[in-house]
XYZ file of C-alpha atoms in Angstrom:
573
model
C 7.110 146.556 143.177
C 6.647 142.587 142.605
C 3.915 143.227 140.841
C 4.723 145.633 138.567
C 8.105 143.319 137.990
C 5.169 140.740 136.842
C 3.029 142.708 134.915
C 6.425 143.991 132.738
C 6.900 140.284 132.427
C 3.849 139.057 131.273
C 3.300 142.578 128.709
C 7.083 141.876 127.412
C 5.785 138.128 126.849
C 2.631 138.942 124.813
C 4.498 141.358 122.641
C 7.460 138.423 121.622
C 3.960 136.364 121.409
C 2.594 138.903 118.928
C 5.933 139.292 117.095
C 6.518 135.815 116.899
C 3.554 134.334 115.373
C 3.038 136.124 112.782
C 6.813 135.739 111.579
C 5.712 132.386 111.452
C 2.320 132.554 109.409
C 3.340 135.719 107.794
C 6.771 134.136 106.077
C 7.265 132.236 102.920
C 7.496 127.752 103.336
C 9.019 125.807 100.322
C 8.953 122.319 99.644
C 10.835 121.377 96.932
C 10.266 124.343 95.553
C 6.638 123.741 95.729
C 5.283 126.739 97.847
C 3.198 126.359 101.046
C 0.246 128.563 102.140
C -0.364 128.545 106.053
C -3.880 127.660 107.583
C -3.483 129.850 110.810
C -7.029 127.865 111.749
C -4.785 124.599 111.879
C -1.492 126.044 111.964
C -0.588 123.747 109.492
C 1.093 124.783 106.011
C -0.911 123.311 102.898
C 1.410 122.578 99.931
C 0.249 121.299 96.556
C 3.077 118.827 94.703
C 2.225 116.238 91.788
C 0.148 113.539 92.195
C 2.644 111.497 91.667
C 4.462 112.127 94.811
C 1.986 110.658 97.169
C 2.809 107.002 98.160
C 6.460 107.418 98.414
C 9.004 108.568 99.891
C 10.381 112.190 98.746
C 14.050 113.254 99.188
C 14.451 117.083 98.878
C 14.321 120.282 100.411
C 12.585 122.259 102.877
C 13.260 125.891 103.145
C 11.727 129.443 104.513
C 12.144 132.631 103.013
C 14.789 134.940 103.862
C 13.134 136.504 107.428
C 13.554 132.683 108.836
C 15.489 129.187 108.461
C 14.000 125.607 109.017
C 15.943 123.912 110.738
C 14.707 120.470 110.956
C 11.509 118.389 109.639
C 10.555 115.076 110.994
C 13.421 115.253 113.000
C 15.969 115.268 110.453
C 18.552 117.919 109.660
C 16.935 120.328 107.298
C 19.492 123.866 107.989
C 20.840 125.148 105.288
C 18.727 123.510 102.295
C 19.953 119.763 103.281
C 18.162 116.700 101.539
C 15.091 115.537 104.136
C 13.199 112.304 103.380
C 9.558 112.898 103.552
C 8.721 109.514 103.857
C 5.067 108.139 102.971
C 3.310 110.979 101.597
C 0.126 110.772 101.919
C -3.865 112.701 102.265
C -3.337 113.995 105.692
C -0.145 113.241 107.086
C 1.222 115.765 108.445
C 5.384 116.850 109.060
C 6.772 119.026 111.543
C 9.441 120.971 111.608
C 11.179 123.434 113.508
C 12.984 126.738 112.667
C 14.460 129.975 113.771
C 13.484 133.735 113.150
C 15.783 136.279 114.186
C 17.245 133.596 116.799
C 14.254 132.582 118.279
C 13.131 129.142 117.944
C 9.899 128.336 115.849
C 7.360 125.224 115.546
C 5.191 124.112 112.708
C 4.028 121.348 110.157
C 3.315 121.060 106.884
C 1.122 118.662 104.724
C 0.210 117.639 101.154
C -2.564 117.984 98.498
C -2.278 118.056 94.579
C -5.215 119.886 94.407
C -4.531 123.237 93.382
C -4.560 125.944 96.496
C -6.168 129.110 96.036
C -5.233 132.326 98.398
C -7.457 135.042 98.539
C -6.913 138.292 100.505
C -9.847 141.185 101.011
C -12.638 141.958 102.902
C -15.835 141.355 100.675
C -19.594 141.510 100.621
C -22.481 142.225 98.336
C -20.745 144.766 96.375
C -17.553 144.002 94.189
C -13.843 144.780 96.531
C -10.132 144.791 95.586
C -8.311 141.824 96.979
C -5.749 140.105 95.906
C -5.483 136.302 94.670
C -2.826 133.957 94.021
C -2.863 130.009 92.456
C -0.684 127.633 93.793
C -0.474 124.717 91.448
C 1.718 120.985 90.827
C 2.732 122.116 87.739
C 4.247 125.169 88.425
C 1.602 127.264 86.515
C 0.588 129.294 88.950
C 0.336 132.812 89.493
C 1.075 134.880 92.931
C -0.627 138.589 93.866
C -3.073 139.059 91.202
C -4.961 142.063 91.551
C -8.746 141.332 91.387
C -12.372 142.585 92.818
C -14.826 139.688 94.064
C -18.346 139.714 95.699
C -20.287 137.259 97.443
C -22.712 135.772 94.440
C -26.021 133.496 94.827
C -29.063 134.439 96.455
C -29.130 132.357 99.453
C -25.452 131.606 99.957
C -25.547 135.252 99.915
C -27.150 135.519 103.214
C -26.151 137.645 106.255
C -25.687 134.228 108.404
C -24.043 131.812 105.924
C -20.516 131.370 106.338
C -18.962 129.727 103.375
C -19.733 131.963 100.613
C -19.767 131.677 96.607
C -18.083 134.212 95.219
C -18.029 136.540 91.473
C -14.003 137.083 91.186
C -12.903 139.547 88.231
C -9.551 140.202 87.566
C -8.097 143.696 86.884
C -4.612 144.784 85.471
C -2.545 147.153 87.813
C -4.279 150.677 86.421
C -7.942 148.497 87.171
C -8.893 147.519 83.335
C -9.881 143.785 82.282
C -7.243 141.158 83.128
C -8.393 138.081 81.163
C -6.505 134.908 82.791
C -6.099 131.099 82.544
C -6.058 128.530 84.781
C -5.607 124.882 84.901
C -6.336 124.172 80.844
C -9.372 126.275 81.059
C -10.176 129.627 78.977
C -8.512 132.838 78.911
C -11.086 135.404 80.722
C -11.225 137.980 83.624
C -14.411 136.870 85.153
C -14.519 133.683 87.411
C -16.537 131.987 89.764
C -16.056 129.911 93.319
C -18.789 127.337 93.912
C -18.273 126.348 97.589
C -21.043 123.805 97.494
C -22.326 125.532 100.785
C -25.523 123.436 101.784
C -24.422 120.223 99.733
C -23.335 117.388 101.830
C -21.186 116.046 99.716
C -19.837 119.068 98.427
C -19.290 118.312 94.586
C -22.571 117.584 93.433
C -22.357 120.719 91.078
C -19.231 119.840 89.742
C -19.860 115.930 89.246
C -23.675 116.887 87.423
C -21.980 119.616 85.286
C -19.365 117.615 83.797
C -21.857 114.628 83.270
C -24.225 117.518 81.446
C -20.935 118.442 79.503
C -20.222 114.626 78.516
C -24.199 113.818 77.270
C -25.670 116.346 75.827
C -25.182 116.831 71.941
C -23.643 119.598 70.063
C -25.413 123.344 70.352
C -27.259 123.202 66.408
C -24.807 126.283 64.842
C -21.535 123.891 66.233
C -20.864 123.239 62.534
C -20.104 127.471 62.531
C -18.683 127.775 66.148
C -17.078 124.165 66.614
C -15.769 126.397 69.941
C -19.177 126.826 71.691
C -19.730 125.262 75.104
C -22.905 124.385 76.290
C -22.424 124.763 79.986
C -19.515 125.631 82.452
C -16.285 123.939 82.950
C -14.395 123.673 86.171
C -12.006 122.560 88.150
C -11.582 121.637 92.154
C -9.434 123.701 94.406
C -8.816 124.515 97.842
C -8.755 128.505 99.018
C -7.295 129.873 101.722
C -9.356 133.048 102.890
C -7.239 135.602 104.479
C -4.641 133.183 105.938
C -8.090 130.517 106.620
C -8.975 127.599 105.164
C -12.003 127.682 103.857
C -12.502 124.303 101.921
C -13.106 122.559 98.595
C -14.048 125.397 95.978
C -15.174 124.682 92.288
C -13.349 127.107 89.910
C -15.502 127.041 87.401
C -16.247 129.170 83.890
C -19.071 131.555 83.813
C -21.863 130.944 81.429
C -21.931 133.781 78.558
C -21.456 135.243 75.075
C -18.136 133.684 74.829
C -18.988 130.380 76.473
C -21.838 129.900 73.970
C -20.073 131.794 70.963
C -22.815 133.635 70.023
C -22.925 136.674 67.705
C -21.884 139.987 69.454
C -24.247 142.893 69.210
C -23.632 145.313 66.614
C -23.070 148.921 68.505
C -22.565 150.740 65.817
C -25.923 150.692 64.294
C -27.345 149.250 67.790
C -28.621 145.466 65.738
C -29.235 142.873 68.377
C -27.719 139.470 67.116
C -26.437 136.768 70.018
C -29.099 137.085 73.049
C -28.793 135.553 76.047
C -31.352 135.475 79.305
C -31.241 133.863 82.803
C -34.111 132.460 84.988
C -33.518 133.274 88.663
C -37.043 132.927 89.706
C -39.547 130.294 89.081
C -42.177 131.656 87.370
C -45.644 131.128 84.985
C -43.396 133.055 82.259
C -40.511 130.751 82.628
C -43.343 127.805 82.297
C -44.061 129.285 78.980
C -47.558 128.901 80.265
C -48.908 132.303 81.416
C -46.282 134.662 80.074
C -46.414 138.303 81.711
C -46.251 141.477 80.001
C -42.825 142.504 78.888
C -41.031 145.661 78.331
C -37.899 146.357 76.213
C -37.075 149.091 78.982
C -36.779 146.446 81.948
C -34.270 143.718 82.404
C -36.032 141.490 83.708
C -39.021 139.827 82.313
C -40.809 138.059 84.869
C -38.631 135.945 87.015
C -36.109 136.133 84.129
C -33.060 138.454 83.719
C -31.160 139.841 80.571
C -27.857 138.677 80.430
C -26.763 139.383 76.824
C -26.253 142.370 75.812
C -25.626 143.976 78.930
C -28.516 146.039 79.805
C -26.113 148.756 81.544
C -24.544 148.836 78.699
C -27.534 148.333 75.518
C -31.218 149.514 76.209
C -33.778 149.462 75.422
C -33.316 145.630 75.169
C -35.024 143.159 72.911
C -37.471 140.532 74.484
C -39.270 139.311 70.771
C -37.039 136.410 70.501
C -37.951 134.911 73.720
C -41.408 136.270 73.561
C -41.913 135.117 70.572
C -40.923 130.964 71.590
C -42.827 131.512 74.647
C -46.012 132.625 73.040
C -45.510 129.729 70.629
C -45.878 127.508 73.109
C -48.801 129.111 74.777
C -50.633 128.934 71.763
C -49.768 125.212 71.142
C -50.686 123.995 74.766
C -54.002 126.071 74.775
C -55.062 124.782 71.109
C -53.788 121.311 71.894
C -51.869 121.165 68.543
C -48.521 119.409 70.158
C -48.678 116.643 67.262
C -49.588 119.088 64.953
C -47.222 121.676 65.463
C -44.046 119.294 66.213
C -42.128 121.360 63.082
C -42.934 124.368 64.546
C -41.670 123.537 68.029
C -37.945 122.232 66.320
C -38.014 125.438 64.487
C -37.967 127.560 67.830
C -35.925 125.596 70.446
C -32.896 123.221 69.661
C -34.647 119.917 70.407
C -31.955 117.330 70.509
C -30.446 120.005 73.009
C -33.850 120.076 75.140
C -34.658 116.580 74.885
C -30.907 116.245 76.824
C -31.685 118.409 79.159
C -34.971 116.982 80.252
C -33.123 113.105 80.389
C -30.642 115.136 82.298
C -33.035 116.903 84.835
C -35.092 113.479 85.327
C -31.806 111.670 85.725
C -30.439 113.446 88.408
C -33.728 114.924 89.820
C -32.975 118.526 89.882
C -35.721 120.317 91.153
C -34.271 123.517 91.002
C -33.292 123.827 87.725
C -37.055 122.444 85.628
C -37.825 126.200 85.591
C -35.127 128.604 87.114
C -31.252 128.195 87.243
C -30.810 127.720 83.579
C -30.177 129.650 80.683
C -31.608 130.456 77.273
C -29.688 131.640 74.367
C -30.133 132.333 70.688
C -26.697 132.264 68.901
C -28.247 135.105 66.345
C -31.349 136.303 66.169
C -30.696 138.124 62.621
C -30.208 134.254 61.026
C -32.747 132.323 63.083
C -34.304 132.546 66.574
C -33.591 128.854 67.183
C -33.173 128.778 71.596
C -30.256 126.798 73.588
C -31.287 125.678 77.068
C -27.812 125.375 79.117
C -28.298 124.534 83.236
C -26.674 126.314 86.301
C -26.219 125.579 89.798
C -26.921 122.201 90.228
C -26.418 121.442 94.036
C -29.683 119.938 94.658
C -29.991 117.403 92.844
C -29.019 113.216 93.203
C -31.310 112.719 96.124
C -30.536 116.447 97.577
C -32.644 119.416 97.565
C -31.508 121.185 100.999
C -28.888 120.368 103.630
C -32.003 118.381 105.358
C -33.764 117.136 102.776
C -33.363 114.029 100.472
C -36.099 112.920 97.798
C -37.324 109.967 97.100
C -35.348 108.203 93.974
C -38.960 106.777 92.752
C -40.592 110.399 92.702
C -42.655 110.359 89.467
C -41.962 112.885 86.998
C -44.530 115.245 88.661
C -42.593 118.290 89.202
C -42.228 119.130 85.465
C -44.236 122.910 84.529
C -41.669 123.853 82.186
C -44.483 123.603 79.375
C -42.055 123.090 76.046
C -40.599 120.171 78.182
C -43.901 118.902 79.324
C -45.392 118.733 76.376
C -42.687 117.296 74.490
C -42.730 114.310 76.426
C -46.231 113.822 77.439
C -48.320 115.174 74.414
C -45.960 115.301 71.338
C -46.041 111.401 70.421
C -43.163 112.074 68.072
C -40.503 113.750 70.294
C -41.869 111.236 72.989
C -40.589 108.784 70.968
C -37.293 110.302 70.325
C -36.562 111.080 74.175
C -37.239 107.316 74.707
C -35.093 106.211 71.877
C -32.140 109.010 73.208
C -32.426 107.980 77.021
C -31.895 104.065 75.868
C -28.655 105.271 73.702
C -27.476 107.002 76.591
C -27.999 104.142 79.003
C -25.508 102.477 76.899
C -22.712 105.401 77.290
C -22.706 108.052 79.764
C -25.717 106.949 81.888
C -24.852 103.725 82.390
C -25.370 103.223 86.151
C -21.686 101.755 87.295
C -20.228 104.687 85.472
C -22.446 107.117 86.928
C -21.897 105.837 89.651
C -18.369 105.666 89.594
C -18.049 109.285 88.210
C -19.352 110.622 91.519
C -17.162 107.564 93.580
C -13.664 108.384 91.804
C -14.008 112.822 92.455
C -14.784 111.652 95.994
C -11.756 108.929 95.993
C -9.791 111.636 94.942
C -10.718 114.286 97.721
C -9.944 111.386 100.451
C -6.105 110.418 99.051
C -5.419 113.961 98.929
C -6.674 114.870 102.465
C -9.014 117.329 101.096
C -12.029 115.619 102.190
C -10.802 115.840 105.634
C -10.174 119.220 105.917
C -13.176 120.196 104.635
C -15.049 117.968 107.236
C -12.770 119.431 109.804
C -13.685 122.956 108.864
C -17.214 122.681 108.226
C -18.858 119.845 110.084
C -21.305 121.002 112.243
C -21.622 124.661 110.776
C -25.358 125.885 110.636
C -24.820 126.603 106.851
C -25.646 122.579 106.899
C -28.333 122.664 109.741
C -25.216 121.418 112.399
C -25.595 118.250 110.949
C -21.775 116.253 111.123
C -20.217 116.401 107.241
C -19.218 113.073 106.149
C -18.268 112.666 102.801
C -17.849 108.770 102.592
C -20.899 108.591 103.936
C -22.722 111.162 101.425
C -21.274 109.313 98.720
C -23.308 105.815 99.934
C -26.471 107.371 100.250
C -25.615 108.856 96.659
C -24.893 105.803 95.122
C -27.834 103.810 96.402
C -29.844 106.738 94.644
C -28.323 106.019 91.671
C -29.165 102.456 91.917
C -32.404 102.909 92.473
C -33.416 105.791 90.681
C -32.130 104.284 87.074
C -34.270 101.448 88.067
C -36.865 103.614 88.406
C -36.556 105.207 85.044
C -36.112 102.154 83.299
C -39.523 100.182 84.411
C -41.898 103.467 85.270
C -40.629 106.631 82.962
C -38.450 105.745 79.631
C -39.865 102.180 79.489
C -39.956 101.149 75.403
C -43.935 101.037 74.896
C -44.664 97.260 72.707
C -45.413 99.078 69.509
C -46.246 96.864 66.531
C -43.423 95.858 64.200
C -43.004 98.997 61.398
C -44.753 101.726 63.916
C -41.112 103.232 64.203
C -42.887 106.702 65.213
C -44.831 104.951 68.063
C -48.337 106.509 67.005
C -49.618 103.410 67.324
C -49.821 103.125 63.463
C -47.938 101.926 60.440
C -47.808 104.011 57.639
C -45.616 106.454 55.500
C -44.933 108.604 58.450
C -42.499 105.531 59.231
C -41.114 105.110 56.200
C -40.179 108.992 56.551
C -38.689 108.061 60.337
C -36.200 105.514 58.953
C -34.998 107.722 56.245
C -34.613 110.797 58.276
C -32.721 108.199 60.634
C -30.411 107.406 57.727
C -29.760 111.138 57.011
C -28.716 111.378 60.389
C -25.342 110.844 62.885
C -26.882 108.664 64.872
C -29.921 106.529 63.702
C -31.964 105.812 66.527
C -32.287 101.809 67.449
C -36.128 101.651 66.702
C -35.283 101.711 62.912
C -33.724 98.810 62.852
C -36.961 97.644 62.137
C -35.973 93.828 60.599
C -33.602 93.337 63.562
C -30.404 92.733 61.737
C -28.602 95.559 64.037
C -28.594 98.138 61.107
C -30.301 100.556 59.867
C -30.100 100.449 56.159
C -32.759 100.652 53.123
C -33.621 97.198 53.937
C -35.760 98.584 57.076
C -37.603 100.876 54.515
C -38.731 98.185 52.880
C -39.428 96.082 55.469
C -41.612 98.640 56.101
C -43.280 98.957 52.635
C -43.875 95.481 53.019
C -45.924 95.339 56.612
C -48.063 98.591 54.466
C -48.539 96.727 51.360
C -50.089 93.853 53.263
C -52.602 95.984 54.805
């Protein structure tokens, strides 16, 4: 009989054990009437508030939802909605408090962030699932239960034993059609992506490179028609909450598509293909533009490429000829040795003050894996001209990272370039050559300036530490074999980054984009001075931004008075 008097103890006790904690996890927390999402991992409430708040002292209220009362935080009276000082708030710090639930008494704490805090509810996988997500934001902009269907997205983050996963999120109106949405000053859309950053060590390298790609590169060539168009994806950092568990830093970010890139939508009712768009998943000789494979209108892929837009669910056969026809183009130029020759032709096809970006870019930040996949092409329509956008995707390795384990060498040469309309721009075109060098010096004036690229990766990882979000997400993830077990460190990812920096613009200065010593007038760098020059300077003139090498009698303009400088060094010889 004693014993069975102790086993209806201990059974009663893990029942009140069950019932009890999730009353507490399950319920509603309010600060200020900022709400709190719980971390059942921690058992710690997260709660974004302004940025403002941290480093003082806030008076105001703490309060539960109607199932339970708080009772006190940080040892002060709290019952009934009273005024509580939350005294040096700060990345971290954490308050406890104590309540009541149907009488009996509860435990917990709460801490800060002013990032924005994501929860998402489901169970999902490979293929698209309902869940359910809400936005908790400073500014009281966000949104609570928002019916949507996600999947796991990337190839390898997609794997069976990774843990933090990427994920496609789509969100659907009550009866399951489109939802389009906006978040934190970004567009209106249903279809979103979470970038967890899952094998970068310092977890924003994506974000940080995007942005920088955002700030340098010039203006698509139709942005005099679509002043909208984006060339590449803008985000935002958040934290999610997975099923009541945090799961880290997330980049919400924009897809890249039709409406990023504002390009022409296809005309269904007589089936005329107009904006095209295409993305290269694989690397492959088709991708190089080198060794293109046979194509088919019925496939939707190409190669190691995919068709993105149209939809080829939704429009097919497709249309390759516009891609075909740039990548045969360049075939043809590389196997007849004609780069100088066919330098016209070559503008014609590709927008080349957008591809002579993206190769400073790529060198810049040496990202291997986006030379000849993770990028996109686009042609805005292919009824007016079959001009081709390069936008790039997915840059986690990249800045001295190409795995969890591996970090490259900031004075790697420029070897790892196939991507043949990039290669041969710089190495065999001695025109565009000379353009890249003139565009990589303006830039080392503005956005690649090394203490502000520097200090673009320093201040996002700044801001993770005063928040606390760098610490969770060390916490939660250190250790994990998506990063080989190795301890997560943020700080110390950032110092290893920024001696990469250092280094690798010092590289580039002295050993890639050196200026050559031309002769005074050869403005074209072919190693002669002639009319071709003369025709530099004034197409220099004509332009937004005349390149420094005009100013070609060193008074620090570039005015008629170089032309004839010029005219002057020909007229001699």
């Amino acid at each position: 009989m004693r014993y069975s008097h102790t086993i209806r103890f201990l059974v009663i006790l893990f029942v009140l054990v069950i019932a009890i904690t999730p009353a507490m996890s399950g319920q509603g927390l309010s600060v200020g009437g900022y709400r709190a999402v719980h971390d059942k991992l921690s058992d710690t409430w997260l709660c974004s508030v302004p940025r403002e708040r941290f480093g003082t002292t806030w008076e105001t209220t703490v309060v539960g939802d109607s199932a339970w009362q708080v009772l006190t935080v940080n040892g002060h009276d709290a019952a009934g909605g009273a005024i509580v000082p939350l005294e040096d708030i700060s990345g971290g710090k954490l308050y406890p408090f104590t309540a009541s639930h149907d009488g009996m008494p509860l435990e917990g704490q709460f801490t800060f962030t002013w990032l924005p805090v994501m929860e998402v509810e489901g169970d999902f996988g490979s293929e698209y699932a309902e869940g359910r997500v809400s936005l908790n934001t400073a500014d009281g902009t966000g949104k609570r239960g928002m019916l949507a269907k996600l999947k796991w997205r990337g190839n390898h983050s997609s794997h069976p034993n990774r843990h933090k996963r990427n994920y496609h999120i789509k969100f659907l109106n009550e009866d399951r059609s489109k939802k389009d949405r906006s978040f934190l000053g970004l567009r209106k859309d249903n279809h979103w992506k979470l970038d967890g950053g899952q094998v970068d060590r310092l977890r924003v390298r994506n974000r940080v490179c995007t942005d920088l790609w955002l700030d340098m590169s010039r203006p698509v060539w139709y942005a005099a028609e679509e002043s909208k168009a984006v060339n590449g994806s803008r985000g935002r950092l958040v934290e999610v909450v997975l099923n009541g568990a945090y799961e880290g830093i997330y980049n919400l970010t924009e897809p890249i598509d039709r409406k990023q890139l504002k390009l022409v939508k296809h005309d269904s009712i007589d089936n005329v293909f107009h904006g095209q768009m295409w993305y290269v998943k694989h690397w492959c000789r088709t991708a190089t533009m080198s060794v293109p494979a046979l194509w088919s209108n019925d496939s939707a892929t190409w190669d190691g490429i995919e068709v993105e837009y149209p939809d080829f669910e939704e429009i097919h056969p497709t249309d390759w000829s516009t891609l075909f026809d740039a990548t045969e183009l360049v075939r043809r130029i590389d196997h007849m040795g004609l780069w100088d020759l066919e330098g016209d032709t070559l503008d014609y096809y590709f927008d080349m003050p957008v591809m002579e970006d993206y190769f400073i870019f790529i060198v810049v930040i040496q990202a291997l894996d986006n030379e000849t996949k993770n990028m996109y092409y686009s042609n805005h329509d292919k009824e007016h001209h079959p001009r081709l956008v390069m936008t790039p995707w997915d840059l986690d390795f990249s800045t001295g990272a190409l795995h969890s384990s591996v970090q490259v060498d900031p004075e790697r040469p420029v070897d790892w370039i196939a991507h043949m309309p990039m290669y041969g721009m710089f190495n065999l075109s001695r025109r565009h050559h000379a353009e890249v060098i003139d565009r990589y010096w303006q830039l080392r004036q503005t956005w690649l300036d090394t203490d502000s690229l520097v200090f673009r990766f320093q201040r996002t990882i700044d801001d993770l530490e005063d928040c606390g979000a760098a610490a969770r997400e060390e916490a939660r993830w250190s250790g994990d074999s998506d990063l080989n077990g190795h301890t997560l460190d943020l700080s110390a990812e950032m110092s290893y980054v920024e001696d990469w920096i250092r280094r690798r613009m010092s590289y580039l200065d002295e050993h890639v984009f050196a200026r050559p010593h031309n002769a005074t007038g050869d403005v074209n760098h072919d190693g002669e001075v002639n009319m071709a020059d003369v025709n530099c300077v004034i197409n220099d003139l004509l332009s937004d931004s005349p390149s420094a090498a005009s100013d070609q009698n060193g008074d620090s303009e570039v005015t008629i008075a170089d032309i004839n400088f010029i005219i002057d060094i020909i007229l001699e010889h």
